[in-house]
Coordinates of C-alpha atoms in Angstrom, one line a residue:
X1142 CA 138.5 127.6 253.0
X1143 CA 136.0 125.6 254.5
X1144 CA 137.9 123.8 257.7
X1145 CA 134.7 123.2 260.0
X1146 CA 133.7 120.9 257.3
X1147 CA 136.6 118.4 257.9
X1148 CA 136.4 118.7 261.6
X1149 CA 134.1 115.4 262.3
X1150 CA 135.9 113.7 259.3
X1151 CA 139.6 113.9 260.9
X1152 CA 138.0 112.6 264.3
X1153 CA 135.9 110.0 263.2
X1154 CA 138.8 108.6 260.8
X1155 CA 141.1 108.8 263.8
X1156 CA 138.5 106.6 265.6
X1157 CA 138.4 103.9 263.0
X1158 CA 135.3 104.9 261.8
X1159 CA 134.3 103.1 258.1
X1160 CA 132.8 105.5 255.7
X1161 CA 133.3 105.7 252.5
X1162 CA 135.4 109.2 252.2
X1163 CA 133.9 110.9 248.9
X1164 CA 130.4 110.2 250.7
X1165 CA 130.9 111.0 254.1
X1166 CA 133.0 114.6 253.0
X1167 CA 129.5 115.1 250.7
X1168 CA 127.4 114.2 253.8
X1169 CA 129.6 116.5 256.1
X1170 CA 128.3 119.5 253.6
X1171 CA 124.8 118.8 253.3
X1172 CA 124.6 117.9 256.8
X1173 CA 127.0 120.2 259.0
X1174 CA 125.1 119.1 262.4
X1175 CA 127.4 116.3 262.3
X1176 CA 130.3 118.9 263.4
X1177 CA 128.4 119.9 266.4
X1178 CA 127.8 116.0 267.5
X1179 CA 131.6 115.2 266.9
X1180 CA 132.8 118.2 269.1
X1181 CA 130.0 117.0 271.8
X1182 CA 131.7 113.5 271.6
X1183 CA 128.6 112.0 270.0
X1184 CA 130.7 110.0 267.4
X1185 CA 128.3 107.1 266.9
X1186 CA 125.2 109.9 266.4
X1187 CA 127.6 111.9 263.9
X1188 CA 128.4 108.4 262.0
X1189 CA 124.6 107.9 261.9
X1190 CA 124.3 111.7 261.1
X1191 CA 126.5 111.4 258.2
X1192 CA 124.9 108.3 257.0
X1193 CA 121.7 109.6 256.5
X1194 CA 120.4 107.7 259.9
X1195 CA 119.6 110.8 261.6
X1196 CA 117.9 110.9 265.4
X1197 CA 117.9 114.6 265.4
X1198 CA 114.8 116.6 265.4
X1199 CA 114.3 119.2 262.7
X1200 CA 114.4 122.1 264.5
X1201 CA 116.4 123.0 268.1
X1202 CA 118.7 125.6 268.7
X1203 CA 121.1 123.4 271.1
X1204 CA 121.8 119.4 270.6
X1205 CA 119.7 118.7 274.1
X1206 CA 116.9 120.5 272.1
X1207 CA 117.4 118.1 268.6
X1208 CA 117.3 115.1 270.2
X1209 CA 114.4 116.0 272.7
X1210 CA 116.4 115.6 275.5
X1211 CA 116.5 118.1 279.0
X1212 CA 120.2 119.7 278.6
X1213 CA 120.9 118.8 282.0
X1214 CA 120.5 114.9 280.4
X1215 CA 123.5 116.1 278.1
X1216 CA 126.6 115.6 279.8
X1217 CA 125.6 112.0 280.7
X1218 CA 124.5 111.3 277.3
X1219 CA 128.0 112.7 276.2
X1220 CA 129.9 110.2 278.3
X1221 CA 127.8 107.4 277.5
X1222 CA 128.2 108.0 273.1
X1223 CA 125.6 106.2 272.2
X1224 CA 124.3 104.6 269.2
X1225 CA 121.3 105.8 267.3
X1226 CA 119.1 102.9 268.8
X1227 CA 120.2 103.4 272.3
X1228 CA 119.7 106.7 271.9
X1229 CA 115.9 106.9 271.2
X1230 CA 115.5 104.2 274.0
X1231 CA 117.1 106.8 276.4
X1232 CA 115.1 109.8 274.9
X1233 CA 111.7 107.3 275.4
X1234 CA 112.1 106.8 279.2
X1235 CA 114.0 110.4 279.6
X1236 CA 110.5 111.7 278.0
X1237 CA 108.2 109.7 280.5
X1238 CA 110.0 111.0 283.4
X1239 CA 111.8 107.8 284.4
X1240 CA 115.7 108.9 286.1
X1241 CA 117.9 107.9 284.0
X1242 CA 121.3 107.9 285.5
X1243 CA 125.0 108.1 283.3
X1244 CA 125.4 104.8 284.7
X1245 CA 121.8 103.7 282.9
X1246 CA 122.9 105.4 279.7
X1247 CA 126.6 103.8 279.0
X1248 CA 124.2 100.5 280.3
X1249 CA 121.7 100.9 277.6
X1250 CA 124.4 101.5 275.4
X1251 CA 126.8 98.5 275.6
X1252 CA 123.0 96.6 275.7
X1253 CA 122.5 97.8 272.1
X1254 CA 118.9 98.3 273.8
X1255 CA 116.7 100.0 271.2
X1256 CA 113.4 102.5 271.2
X1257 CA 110.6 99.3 271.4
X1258 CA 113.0 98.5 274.6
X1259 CA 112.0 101.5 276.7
X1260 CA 108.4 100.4 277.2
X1261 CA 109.4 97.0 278.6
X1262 CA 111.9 98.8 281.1
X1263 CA 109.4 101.0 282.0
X1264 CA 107.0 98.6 282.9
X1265 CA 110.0 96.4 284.6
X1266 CA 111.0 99.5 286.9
X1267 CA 107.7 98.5 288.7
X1268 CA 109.9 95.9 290.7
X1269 CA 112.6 98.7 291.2
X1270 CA 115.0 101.5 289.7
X1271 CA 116.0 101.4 286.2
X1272 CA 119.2 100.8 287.4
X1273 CA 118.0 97.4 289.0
X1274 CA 116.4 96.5 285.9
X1275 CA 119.6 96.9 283.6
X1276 CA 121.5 95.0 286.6
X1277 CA 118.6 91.8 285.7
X1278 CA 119.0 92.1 282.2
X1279 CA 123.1 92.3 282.2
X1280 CA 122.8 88.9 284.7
X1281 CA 120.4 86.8 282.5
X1282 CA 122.9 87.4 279.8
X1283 CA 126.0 85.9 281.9
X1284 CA 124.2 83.3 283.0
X1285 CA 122.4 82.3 279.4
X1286 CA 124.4 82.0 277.0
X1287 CA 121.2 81.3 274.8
X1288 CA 120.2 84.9 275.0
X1289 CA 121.7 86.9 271.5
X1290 CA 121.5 90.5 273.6
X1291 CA 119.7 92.5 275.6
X1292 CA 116.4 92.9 273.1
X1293 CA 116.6 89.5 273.5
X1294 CA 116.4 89.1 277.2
X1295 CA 113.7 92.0 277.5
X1296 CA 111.5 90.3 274.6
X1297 CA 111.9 87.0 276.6
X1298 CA 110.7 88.4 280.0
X1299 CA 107.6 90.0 278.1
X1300 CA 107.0 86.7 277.3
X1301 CA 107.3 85.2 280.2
X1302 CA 105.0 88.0 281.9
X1303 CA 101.9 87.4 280.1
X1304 CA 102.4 83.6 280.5
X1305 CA 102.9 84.0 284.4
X1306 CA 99.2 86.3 284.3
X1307 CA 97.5 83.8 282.2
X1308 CA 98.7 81.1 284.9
X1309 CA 97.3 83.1 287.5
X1310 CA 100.8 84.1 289.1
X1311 CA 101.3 87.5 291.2
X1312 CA 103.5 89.2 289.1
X1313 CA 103.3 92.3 291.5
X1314 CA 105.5 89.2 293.8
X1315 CA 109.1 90.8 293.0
X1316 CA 110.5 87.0 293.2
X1317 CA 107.8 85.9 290.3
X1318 CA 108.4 89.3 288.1
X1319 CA 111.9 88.7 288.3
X1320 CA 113.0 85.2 288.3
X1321 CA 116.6 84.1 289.2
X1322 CA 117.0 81.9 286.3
X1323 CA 114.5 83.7 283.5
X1324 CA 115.2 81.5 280.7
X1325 CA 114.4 78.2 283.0
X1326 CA 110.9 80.2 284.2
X1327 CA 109.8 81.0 281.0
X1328 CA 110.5 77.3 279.9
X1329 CA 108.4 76.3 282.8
X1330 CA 106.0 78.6 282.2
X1331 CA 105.5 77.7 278.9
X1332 CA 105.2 74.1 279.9
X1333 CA 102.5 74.4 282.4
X1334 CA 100.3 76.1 280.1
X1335 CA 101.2 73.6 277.0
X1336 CA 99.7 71.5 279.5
X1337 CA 97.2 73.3 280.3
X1338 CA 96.2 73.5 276.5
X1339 CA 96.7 69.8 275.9
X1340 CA 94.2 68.9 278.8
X1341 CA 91.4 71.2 277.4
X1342 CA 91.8 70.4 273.9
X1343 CA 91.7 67.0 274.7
X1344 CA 88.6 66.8 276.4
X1345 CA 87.1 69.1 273.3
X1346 CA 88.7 66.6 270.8
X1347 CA 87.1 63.5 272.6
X1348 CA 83.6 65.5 272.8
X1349 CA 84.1 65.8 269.0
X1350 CA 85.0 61.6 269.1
X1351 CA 82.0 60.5 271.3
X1352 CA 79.9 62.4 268.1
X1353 CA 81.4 60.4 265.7
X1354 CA 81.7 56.7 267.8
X1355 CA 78.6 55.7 265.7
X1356 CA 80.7 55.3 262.7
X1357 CA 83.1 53.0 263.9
X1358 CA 82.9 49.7 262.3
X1359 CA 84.9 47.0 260.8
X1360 CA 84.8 45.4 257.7
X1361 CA 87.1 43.3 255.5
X1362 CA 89.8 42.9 258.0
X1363 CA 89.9 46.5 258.8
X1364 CA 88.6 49.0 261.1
X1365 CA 87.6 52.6 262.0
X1366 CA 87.6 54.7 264.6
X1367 CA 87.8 58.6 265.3
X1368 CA 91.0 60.1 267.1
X1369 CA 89.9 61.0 270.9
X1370 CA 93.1 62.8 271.7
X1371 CA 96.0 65.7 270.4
X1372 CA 98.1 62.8 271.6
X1373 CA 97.0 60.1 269.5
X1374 CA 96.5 62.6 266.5
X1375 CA 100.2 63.3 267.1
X1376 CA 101.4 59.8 267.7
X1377 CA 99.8 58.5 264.1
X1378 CA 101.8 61.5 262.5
X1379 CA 105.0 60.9 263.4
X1380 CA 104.3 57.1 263.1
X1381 CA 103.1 57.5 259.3
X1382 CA 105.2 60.4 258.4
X1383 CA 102.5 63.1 258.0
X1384 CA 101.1 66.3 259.1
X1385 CA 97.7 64.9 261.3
X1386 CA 99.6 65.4 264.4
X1387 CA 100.8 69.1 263.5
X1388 CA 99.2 72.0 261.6
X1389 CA 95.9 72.1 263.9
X1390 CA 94.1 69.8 263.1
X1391 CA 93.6 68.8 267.1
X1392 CA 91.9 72.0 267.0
X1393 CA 89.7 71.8 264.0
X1394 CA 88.8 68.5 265.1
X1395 CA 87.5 69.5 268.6
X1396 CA 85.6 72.7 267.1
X1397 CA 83.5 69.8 265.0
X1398 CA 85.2 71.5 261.6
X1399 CA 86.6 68.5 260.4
X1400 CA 87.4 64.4 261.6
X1401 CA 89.9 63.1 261.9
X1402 CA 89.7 58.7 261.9
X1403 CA 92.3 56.2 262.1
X1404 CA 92.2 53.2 259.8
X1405 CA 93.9 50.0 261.4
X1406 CA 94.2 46.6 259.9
X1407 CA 91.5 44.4 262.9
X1408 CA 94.4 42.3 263.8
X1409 CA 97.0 45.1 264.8
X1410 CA 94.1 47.8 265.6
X1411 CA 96.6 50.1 267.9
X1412 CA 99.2 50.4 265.1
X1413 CA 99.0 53.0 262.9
X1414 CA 98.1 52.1 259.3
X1415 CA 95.8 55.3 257.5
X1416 CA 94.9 58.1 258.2
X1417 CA 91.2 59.5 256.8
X1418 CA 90.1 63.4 256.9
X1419 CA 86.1 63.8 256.2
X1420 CA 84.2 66.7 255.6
X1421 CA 82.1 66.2 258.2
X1422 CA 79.3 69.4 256.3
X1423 CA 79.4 67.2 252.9
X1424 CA 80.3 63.6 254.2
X1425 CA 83.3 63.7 251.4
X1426 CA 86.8 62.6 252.2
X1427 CA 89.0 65.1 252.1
X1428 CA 92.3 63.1 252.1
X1429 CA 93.0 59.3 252.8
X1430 CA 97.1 58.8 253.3
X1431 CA 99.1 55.7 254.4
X1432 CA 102.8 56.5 255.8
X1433 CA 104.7 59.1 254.2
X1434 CA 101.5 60.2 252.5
X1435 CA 101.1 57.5 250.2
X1436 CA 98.4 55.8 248.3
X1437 CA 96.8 53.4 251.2
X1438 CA 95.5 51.0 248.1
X1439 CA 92.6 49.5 246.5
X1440 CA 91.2 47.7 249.8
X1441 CA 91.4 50.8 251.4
X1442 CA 89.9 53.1 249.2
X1443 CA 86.7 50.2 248.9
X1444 CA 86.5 50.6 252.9
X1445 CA 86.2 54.2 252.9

């Protein structure tokens, strides 16, 4: 009696589609657009339509018009059957006038490039046609294996982007927007600023030293002095076993928040022996660790 209903059911079953039956017969009567998707050859919108993972607009008298697409975009978007994810991608850029080719579309789609992907191919068309971009993202993939997909790629090169600005790069330079190799000039990138970072927190963190150089002083057969460097701070922790050299504390230290000193026994004073944390506000110790965050002892505890 009602045959239209079991129209997108035969074809999608006959394409391997899983769906369990009772459900997706139920679905194909509460939601008969499904029918209309499966005739179009939208199979992976119908499956989504049936699963209650809709892209379709509310109201629209044709497809083109439900999912906000011109209907001259249609035939292309047929041949490309894309997934619901894709699909929104290619309605985004579609919607801010960027030409997006049947070519683009099936490209998109084998991508598995979703909606928050168009805006970083828009801004990536800058250096050339959409086309171009795809053709970037489709290489750095071959020639990564590291990169999971295209979301991947496109969430790297965003990365990489505002790290070539804050370097002072000319990303308008289609050779610096685009790199051969991305993965090995975002690592690069990355390393320069760390850097970068290391070399101004450093001169901060001795700043906050040179404060403190008054309270170094031995007694007892120990000593004390204040870190002066992220590099030393990081060298006691993974020396002792403990946190000092992660978790900012480099940066705490060189805002004047907190200090950091090292406790060395006077006849090995460059190996690592305690670490003390004081309140620099109160002049209290916050914590007072030997390796692996141990009790330093009674000797210890006097000195402090």
């Amino acid at each position: 009696e009602h045959m239209g209903l079991y129209t997108p059911l035969e074809v999608l079953a006959a394409r391997g589609r899983e769906l369990d039956a009772v459900r997706m017969w139920t679905a194909a009567r509460e939601r008969p657009k499904a029918e209309y998707l499966v005739k179009l050859g939208l199979y992976r919108l119908a499956v989504a339509e049936l699963a209650g993972s809709s892209v379709l607009r509310e109201k629209g008298k044709s497809v083109a018009q439900l999912l906000g697409v011109p209907a001259e975009a249609m035939q292309d978007i047929r041949a490309a059957d894309p997934a619901p994810e894709s699909m929104e991608c290619i309605r985004g850029l579609l919607n801010c006038g960027v030409r997006v080719t049947g070519q683009d579309m099936q490209d998109i789609s084998s991508l598995a490039l979703r909606w928050g992907a168009a805006e970083t191919l828009l801004t990536m068309t800058r250096h050339g046609t959409l086309h171009k971009t795809l053709k970037y993202v489709k290489t750095q993939l071959e020639r990564t294996k590291t990169f999971q997909d295209g979301a991947h790629v496109l969430h790297t090169w965003k990365d990489y982007k505002n790290m070539a600005l804050d370097l002072g790069k000319d990303v308008e330079d289609v050779r610096v927007a685009l790199p051969k190799t991305l993965k090995t000039a975002h690592d690069e990138a990355a390393k320069s600023l760390r850097a970068r970072k290391d070399r101004e927190l450093n001169k901060r963190v001795a700043r906050s030293a040179d404060k403190l150089k008054n309270l170094c002083w031995s007694f007892g057969g120990l000593t004390i002095r204040p870190a002066v460097s992220q590099e030393e701070l990081f060298q006691e922790g993974e020396t002792l076993g403990h946190c000092v050299g992660r978790m900012g504390y480099a940066e705490k230290m060189a805002a004047f928040r907190t200090a950091i000193f090292f406790i060395r026994r006077e006849k090995t004073p460059d190996v690592p022996y305690v670490t003390l944390e004081l309140d620099l506000e109160k002049g209290e110790k916050i914590q007072c660790y030997g390796k692996h965050d141990s009790w330093p002892g009674k000797a210890v505890d006097e000195f402090v």
